[in-house]
JSON list of C-alpha atoms in Angstrom, two decimals:
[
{"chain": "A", "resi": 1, "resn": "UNK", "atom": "CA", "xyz": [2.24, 12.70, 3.15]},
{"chain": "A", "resi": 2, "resn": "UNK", "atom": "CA", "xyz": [4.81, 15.03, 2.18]},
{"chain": "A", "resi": 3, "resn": "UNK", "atom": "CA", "xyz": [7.78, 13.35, 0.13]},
{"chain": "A", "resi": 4, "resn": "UNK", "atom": "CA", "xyz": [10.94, 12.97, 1.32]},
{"chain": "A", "resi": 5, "resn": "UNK", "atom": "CA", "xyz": [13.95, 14.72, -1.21]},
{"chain": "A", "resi": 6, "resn": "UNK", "atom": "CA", "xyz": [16.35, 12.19, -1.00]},
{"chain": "A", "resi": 7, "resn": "UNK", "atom": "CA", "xyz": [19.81, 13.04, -2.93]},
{"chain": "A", "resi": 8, "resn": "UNK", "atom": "CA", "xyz": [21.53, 10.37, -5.22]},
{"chain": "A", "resi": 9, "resn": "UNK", "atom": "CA", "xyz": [23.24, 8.90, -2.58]},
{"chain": "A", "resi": 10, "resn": "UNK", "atom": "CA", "xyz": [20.08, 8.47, 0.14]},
{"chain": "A", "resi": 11, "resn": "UNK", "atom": "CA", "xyz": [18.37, 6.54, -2.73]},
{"chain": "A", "resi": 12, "resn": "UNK", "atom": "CA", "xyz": [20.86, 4.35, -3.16]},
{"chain": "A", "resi": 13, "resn": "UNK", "atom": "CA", "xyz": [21.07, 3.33, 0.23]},
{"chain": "A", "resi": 14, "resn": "UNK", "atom": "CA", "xyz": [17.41, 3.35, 0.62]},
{"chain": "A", "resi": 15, "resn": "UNK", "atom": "CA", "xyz": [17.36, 1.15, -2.84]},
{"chain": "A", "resi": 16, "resn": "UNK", "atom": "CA", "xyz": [19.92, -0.88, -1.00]},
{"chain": "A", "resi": 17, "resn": "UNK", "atom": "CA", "xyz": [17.61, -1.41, 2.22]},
{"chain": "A", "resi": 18, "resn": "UNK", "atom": "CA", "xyz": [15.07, -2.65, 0.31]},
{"chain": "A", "resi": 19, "resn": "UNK", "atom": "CA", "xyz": [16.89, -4.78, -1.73]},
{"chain": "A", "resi": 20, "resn": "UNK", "atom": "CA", "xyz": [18.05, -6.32, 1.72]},
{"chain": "A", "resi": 21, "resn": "UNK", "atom": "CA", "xyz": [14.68, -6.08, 3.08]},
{"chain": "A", "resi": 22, "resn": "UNK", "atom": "CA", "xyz": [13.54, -8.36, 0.40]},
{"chain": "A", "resi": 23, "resn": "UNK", "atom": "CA", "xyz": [15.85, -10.65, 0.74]},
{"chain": "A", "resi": 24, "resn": "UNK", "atom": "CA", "xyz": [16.88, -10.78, 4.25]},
{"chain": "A", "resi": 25, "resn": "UNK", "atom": "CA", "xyz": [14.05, -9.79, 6.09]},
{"chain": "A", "resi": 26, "resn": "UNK", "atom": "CA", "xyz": [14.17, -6.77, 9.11]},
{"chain": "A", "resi": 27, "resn": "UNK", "atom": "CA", "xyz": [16.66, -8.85, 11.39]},
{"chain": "A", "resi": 28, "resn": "UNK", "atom": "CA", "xyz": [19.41, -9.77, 8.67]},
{"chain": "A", "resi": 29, "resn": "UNK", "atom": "CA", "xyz": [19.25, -6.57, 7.14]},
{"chain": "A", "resi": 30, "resn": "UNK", "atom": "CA", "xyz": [22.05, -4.99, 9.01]},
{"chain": "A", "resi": 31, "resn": "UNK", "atom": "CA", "xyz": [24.01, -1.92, 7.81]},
{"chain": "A", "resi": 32, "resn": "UNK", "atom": "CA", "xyz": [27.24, -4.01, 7.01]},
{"chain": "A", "resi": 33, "resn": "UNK", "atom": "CA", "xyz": [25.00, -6.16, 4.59]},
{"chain": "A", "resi": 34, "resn": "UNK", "atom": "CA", "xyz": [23.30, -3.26, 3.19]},
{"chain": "A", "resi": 35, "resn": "UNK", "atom": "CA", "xyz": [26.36, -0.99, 1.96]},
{"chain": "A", "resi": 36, "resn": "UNK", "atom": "CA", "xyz": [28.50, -4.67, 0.97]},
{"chain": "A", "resi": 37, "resn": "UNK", "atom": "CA", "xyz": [25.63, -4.76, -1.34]},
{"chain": "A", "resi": 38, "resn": "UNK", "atom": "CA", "xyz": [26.14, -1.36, -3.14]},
{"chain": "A", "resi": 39, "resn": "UNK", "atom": "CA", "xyz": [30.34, -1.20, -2.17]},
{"chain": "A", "resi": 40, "resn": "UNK", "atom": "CA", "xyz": [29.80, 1.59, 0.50]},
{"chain": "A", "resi": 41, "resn": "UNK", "atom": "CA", "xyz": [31.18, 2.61, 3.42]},
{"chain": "A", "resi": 42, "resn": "UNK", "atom": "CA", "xyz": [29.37, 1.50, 6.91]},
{"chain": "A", "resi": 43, "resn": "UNK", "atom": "CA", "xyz": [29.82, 5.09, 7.60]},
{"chain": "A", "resi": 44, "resn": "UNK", "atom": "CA", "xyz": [27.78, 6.73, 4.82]},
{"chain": "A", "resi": 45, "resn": "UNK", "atom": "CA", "xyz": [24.98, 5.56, 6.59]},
{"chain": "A", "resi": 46, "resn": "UNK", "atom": "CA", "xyz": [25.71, 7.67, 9.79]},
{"chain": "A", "resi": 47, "resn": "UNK", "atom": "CA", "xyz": [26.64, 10.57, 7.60]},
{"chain": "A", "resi": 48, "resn": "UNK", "atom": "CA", "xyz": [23.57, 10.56, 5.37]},
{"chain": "A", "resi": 49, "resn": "UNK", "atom": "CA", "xyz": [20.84, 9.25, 7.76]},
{"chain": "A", "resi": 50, "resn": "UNK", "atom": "CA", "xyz": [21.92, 9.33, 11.47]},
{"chain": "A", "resi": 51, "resn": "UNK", "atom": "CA", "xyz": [21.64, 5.57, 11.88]},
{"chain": "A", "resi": 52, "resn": "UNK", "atom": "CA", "xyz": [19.98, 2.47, 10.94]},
{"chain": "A", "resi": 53, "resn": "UNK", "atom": "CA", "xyz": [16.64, 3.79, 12.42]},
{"chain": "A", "resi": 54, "resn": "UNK", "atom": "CA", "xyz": [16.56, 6.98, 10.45]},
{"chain": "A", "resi": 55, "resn": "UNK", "atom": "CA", "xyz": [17.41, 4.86, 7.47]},
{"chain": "A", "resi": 56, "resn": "UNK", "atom": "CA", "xyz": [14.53, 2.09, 8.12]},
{"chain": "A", "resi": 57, "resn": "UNK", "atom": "CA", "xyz": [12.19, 4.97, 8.43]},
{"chain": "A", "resi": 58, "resn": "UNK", "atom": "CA", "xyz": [13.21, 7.00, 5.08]},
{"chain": "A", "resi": 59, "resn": "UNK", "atom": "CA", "xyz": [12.56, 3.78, 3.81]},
{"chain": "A", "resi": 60, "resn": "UNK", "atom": "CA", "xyz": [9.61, 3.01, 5.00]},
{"chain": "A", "resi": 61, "resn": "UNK", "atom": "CA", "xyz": [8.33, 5.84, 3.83]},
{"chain": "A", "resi": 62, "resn": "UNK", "atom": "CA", "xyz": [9.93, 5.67, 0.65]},
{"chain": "A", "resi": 63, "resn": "UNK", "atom": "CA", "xyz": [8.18, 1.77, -0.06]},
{"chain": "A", "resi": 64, "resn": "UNK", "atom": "CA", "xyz": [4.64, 3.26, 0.83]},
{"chain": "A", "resi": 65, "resn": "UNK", "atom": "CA", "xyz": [5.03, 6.52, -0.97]},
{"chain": "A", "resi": 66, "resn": "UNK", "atom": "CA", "xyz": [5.35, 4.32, -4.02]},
{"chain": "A", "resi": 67, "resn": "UNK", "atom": "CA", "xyz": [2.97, 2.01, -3.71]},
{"chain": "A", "resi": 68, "resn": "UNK", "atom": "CA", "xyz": [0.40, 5.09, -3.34]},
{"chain": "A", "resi": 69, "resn": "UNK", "atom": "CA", "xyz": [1.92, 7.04, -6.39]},
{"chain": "A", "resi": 70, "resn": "UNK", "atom": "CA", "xyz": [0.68, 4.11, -8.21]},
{"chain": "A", "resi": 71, "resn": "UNK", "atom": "CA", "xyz": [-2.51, 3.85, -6.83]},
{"chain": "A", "resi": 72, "resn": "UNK", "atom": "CA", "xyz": [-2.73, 7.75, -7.62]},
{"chain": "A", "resi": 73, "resn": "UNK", "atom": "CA", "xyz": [-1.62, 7.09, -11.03]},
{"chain": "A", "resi": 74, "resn": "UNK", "atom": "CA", "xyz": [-4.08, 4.34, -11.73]},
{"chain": "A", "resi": 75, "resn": "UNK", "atom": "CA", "xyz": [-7.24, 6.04, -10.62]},
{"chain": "A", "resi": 76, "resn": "UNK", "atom": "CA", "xyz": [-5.89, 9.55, -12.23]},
{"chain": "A", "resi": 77, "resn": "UNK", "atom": "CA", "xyz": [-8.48, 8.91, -15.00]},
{"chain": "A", "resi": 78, "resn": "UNK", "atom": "CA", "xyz": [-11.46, 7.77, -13.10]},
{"chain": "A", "resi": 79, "resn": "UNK", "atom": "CA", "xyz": [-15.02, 7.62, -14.44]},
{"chain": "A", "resi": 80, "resn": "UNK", "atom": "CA", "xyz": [-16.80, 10.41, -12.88]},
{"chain": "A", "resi": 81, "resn": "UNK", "atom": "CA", "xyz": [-19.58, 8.32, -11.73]},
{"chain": "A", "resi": 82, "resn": "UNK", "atom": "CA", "xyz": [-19.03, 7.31, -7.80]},
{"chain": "A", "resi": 83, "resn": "UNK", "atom": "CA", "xyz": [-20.18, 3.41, -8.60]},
{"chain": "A", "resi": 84, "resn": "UNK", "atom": "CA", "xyz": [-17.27, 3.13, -11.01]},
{"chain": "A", "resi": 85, "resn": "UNK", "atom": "CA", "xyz": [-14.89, 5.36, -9.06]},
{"chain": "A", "resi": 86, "resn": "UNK", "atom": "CA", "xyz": [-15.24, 2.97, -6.23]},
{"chain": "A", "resi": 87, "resn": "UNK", "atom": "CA", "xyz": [-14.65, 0.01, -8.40]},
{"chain": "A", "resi": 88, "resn": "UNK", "atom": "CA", "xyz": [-11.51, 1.44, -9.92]},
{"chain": "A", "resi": 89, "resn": "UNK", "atom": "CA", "xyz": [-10.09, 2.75, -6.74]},
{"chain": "A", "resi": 90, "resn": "UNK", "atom": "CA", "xyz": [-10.43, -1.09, -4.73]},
{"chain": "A", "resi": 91, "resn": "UNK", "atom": "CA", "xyz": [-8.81, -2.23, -7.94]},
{"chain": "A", "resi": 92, "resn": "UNK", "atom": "CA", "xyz": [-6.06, 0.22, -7.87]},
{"chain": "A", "resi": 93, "resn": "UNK", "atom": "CA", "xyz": [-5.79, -0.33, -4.00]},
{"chain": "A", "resi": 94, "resn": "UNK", "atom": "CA", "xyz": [-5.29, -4.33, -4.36]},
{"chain": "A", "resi": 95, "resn": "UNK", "atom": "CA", "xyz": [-3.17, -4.21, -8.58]},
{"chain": "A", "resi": 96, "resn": "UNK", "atom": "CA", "xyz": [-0.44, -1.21, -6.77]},
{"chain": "A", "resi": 97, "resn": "UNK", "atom": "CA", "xyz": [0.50, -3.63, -4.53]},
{"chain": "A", "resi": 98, "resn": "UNK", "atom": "CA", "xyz": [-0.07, -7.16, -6.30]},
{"chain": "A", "resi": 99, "resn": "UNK", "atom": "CA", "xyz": [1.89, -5.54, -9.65]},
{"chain": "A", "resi": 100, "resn": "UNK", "atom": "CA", "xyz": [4.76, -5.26, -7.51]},
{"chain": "A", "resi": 101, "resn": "UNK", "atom": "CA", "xyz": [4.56, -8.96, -6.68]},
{"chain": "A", "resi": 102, "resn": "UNK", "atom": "CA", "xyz": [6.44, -11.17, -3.92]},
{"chain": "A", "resi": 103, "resn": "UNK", "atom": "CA", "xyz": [9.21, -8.90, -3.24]},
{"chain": "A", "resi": 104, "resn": "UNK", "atom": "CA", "xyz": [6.94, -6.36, -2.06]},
{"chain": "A", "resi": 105, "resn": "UNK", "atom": "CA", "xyz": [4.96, -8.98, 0.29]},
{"chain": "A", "resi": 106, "resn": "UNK", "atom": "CA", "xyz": [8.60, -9.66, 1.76]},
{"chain": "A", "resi": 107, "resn": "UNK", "atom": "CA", "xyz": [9.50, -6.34, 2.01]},
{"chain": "A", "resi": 108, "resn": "UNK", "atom": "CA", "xyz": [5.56, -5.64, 3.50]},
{"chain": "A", "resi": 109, "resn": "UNK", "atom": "CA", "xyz": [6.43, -8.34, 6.32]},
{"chain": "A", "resi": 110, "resn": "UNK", "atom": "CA", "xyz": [9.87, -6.98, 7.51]},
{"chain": "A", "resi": 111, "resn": "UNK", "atom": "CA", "xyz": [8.32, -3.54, 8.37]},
{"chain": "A", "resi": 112, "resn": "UNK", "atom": "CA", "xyz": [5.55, -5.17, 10.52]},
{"chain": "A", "resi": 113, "resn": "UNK", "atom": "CA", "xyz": [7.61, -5.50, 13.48]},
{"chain": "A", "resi": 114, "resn": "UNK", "atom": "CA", "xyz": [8.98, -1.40, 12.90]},
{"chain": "A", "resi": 115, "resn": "UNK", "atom": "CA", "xyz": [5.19, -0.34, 12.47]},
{"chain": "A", "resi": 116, "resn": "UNK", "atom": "CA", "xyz": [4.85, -1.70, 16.22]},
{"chain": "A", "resi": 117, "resn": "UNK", "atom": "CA", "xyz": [7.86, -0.56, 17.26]},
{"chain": "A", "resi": 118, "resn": "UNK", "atom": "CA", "xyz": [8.61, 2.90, 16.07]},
{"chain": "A", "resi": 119, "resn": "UNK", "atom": "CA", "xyz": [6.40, 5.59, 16.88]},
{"chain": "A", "resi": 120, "resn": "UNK", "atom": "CA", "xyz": [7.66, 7.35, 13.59]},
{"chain": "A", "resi": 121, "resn": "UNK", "atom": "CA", "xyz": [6.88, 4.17, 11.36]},
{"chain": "A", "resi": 122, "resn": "UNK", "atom": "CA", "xyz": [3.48, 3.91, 13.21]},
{"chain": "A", "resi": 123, "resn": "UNK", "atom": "CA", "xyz": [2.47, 7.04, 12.37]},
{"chain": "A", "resi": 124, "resn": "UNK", "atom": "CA", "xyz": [3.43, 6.86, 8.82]},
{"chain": "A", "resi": 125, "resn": "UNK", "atom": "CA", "xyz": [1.30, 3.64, 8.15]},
{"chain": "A", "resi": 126, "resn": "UNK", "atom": "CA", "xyz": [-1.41, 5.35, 9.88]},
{"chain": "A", "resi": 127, "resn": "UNK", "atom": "CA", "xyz": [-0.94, 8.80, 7.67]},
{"chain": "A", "resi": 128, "resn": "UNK", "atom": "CA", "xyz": [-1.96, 6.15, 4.38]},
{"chain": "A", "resi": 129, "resn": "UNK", "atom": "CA", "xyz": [-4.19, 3.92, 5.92]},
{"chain": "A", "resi": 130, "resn": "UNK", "atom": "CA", "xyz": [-6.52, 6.92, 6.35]},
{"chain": "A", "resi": 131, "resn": "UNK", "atom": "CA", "xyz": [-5.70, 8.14, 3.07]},
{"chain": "A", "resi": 132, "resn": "UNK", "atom": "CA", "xyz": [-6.79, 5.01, 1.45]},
{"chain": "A", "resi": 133, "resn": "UNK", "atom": "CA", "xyz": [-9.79, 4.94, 4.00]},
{"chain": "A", "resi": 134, "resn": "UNK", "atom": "CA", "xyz": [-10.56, 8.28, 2.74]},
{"chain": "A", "resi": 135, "resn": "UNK", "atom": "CA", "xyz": [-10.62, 7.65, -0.42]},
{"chain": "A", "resi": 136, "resn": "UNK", "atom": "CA", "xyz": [-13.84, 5.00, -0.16]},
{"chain": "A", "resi": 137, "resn": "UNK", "atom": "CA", "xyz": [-15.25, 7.18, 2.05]},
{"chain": "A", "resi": 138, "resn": "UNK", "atom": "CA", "xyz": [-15.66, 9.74, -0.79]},
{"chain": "A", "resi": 139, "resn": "UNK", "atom": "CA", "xyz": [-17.77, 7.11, -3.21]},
{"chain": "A", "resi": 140, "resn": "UNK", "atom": "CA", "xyz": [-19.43, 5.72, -0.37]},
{"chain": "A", "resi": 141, "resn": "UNK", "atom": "CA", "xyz": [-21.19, 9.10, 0.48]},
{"chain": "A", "resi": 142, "resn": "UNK", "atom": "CA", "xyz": [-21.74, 10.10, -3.03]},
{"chain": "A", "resi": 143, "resn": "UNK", "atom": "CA", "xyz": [-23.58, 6.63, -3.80]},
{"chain": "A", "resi": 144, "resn": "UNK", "atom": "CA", "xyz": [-25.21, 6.62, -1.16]},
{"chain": "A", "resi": 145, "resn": "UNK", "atom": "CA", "xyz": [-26.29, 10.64, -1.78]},
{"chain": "A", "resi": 146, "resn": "UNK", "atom": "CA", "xyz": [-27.30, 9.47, -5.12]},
{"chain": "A", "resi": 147, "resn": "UNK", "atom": "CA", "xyz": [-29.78, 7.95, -3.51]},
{"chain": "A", "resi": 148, "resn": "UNK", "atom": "CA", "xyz": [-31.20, 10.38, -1.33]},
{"chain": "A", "resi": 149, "resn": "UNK", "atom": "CA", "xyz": [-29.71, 8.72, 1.84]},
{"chain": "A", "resi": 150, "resn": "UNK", "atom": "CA", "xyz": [-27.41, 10.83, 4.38]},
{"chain": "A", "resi": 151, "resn": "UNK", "atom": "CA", "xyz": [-25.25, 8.72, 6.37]},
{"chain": "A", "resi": 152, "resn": "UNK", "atom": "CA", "xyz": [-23.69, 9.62, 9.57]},
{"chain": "A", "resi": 153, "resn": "UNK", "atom": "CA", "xyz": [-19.90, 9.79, 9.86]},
{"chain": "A", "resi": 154, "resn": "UNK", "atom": "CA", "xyz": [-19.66, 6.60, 11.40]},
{"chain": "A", "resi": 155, "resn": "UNK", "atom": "CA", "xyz": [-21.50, 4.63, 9.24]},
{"chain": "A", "resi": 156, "resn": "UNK", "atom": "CA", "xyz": [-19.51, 5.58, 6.19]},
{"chain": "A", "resi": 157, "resn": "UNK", "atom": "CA", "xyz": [-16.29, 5.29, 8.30]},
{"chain": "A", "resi": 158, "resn": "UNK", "atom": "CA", "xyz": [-17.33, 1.90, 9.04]},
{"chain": "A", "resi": 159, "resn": "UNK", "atom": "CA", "xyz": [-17.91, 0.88, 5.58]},
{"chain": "A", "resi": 160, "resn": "UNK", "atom": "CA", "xyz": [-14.60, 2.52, 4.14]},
{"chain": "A", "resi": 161, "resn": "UNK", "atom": "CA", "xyz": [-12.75, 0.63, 6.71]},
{"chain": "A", "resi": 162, "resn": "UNK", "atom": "CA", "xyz": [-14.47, -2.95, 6.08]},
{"chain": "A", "resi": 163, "resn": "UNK", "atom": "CA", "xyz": [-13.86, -2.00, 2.61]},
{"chain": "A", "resi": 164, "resn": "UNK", "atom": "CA", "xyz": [-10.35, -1.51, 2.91]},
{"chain": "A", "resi": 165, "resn": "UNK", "atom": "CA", "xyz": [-9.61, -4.52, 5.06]},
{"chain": "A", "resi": 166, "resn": "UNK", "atom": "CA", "xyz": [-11.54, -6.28, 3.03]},
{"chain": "A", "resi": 167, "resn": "UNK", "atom": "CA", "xyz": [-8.84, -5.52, -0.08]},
{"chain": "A", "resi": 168, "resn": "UNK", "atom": "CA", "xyz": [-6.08, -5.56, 2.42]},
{"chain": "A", "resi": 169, "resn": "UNK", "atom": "CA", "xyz": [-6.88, -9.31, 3.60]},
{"chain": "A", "resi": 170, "resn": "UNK", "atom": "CA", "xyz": [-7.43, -10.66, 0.60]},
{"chain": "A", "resi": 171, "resn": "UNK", "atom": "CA", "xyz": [-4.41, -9.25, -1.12]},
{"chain": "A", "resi": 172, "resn": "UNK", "atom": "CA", "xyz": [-2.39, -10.57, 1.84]},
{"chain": "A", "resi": 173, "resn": "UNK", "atom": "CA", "xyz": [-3.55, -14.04, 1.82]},
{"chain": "A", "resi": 174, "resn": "UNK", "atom": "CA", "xyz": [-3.06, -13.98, -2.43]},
{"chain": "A", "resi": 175, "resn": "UNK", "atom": "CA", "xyz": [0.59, -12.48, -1.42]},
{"chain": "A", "resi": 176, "resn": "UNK", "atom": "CA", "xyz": [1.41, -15.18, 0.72]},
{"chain": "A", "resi": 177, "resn": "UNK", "atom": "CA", "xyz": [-0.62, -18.21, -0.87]},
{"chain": "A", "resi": 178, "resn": "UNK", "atom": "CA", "xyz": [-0.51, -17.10, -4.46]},
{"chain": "A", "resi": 179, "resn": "UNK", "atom": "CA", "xyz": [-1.44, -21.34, -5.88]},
{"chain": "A", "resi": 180, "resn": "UNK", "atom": "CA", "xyz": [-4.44, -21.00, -3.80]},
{"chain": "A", "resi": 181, "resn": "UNK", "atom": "CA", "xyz": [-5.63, -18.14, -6.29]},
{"chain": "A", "resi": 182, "resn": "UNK", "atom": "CA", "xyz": [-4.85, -15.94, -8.77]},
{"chain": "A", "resi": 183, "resn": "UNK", "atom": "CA", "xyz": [-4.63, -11.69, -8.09]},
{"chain": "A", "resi": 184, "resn": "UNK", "atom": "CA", "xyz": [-7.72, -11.50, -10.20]},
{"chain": "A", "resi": 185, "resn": "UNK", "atom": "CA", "xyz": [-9.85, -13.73, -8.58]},
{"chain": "A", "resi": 186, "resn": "UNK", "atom": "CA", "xyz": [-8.70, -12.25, -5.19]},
{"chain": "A", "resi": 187, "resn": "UNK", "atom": "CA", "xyz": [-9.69, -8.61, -6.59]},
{"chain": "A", "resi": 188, "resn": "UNK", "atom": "CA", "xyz": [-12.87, -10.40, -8.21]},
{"chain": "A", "resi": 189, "resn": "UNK", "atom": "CA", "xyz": [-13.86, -11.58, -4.40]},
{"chain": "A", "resi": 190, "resn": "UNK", "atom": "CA", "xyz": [-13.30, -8.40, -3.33]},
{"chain": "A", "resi": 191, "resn": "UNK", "atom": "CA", "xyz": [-15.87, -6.26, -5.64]},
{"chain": "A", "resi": 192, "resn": "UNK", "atom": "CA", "xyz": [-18.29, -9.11, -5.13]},
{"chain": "A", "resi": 193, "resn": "UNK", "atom": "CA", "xyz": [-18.15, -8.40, -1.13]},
{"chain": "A", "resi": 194, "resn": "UNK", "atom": "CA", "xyz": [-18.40, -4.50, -1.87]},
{"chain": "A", "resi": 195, "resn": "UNK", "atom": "CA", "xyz": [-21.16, -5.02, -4.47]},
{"chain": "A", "resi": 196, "resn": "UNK", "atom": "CA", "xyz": [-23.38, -6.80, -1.98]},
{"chain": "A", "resi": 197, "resn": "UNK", "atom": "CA", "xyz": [-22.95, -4.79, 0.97]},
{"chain": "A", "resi": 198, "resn": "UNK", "atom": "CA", "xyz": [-23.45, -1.30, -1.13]},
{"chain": "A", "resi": 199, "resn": "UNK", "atom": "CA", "xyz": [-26.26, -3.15, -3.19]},
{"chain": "A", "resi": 200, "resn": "UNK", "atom": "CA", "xyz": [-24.73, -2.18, -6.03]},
{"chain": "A", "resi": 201, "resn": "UNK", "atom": "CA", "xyz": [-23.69, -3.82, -9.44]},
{"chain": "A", "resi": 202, "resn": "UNK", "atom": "CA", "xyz": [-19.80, -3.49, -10.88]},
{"chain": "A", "resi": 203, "resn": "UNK", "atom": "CA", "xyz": [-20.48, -6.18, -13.95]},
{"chain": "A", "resi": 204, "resn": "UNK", "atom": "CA", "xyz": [-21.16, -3.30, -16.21]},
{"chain": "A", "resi": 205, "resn": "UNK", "atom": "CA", "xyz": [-18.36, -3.11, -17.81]},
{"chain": "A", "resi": 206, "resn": "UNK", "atom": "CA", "xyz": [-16.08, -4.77, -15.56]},
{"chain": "A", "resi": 207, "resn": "UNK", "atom": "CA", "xyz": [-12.25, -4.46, -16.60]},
{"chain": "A", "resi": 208, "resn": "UNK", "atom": "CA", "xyz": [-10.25, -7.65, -15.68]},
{"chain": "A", "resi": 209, "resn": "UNK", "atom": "CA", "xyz": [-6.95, -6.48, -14.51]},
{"chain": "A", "resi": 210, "resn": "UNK", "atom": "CA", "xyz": [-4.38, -8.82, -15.84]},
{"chain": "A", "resi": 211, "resn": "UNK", "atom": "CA", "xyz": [-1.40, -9.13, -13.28]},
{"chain": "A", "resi": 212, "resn": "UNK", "atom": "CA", "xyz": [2.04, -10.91, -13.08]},
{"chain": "A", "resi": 213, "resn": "UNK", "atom": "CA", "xyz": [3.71, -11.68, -10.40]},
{"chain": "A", "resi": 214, "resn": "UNK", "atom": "CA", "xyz": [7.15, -10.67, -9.96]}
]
C-alpha cells in the first residue's frame, strides 16, 4: 500500500475523524462535529479532501496504515527460523491492534459499514488482508519445506487464511469482551490453535507479550 502524504492540515482533520470515529461512531461523525472539534471551518474539508467520502477514505487508510507500520515494526527483528517467525508475526498481528486498545475496536466498528459500502474502502481492507495473509503464507511454506513437503498453493492459502481469522476472531471477541479474557490469553489460544494444526511446538522460548488496554 502506498502511503498517503498528507500535509499538516489533512492530518489534523484526519486526527480529527478519528477522534470522532471513536467516539461517535460512522453515523454521528459528521463534518460539523469533526472541525467543532479542532475549531475549523466546515469548508476546509471540501478544500482539502473533496468531501466527507474522500475524507473517510484518507482515513481509513490512514488507521490501517498504522496499525501495519506496527506490525512491520514489531517483526523487523525476527528470528530467522520460519517456526519462530510465524510465532512472532501472529503475535505482532493480534499486540498492533490490542496495544492500541478500545478506541481502536470503536474506531474498527465504524468503518465496517464503509468497507461494504465503498468500493475504495473495500479495496483497501482487501490490499492488507492479503498482506497479512501473505505474510503466514511465507512461514507456512518454509516449515513445511523444512520438512521435505511441497504444498500446493491452495493448501497454504488455506492455512494462512484460517490462520489469520483465527487471530482476527479472537482479537475481536477480546476487543469487545475484554472481562471474559485477557489479550494474552487470547494471543495464547491463538498459537495453541496454530501449533496443533502445523504440528509444531512455540513453548520454546515463548515471550509473553504484556499488553494494556487503552
Amino acid at each position: 500500500m502506498v502511503k498517503n502524504r498528507l500535509s499538516a492540515r489533512q492530518q489534523k482533520l484526519v486526527d480529527a475523524t478519528l477522534d470522532c470515529l471513536a467516539e461517535h461512531g460512522y453515523h454521528g461523525a459528521t463534518i460539523r462535529r469533526i472541525t467543532a472539534g479542532i475549531d475549523t471551518n466546515v469548508s476546509m474539508v471540501q478544500y482539502h479532501f473533496g468531501g466527507k467520502a474522500n475524507l473517510m477514505r484518507a482515513s481509513y487508510r490512514y488507521f490501517r496504515q498504522g496499525a501495519r507500520d506496527t506490525y512491520m515494526t514489531l517483526v523487523a527483528t525476527a528470528d530467522p527460523d520460519p517456526v519462530r517467525q510465524l510465532e512472532i508475526r501472529a503475535r505482532a498481528m493480534f499486540s498492533s491492534r490490542a496495544q492500541a486498545g478500545r478506541r481502536m475496536t470503536r474506531i474498527w466498528i465504524s468503518f465496517l459499514e464503509l468497507v461494504y459500502s465503498d468500493s475504495e474502502v473495500s479495496e483497501i481492507r482487501t490490499e492488507i488482508y492479503e498482506y497479512y495473509v501473505r505474510e503466514l503464507a511465507d512461514c507456512i511454506v518454509r516449515i513445511l519445506a523444512n520438512r521435505g513437503d511441497e504444498p500446493s498453493a491452495t493448501e497454504v492459502h488455506r492455512l494462512a487464511v484460517g490462520f489469520y481469522s483465527v487471530i482476527d476472531g479472537l482479537w475481536l471477541e477480546y476487543a469487545l469482551n475484554p472481562s471474559g479474557m485477557s489479550p494474552d490469553d487470547a494471543i495464547e489460544i491463538a498459537l495453541d490453535l496454530i501449533e496443533t494444526r502445523m504440528g509444531v511446538s512455540f513453548s520454546s522460548g515463548r515471550s509473553h507479550l504484556k499488553l494494556e488496554e487503552t
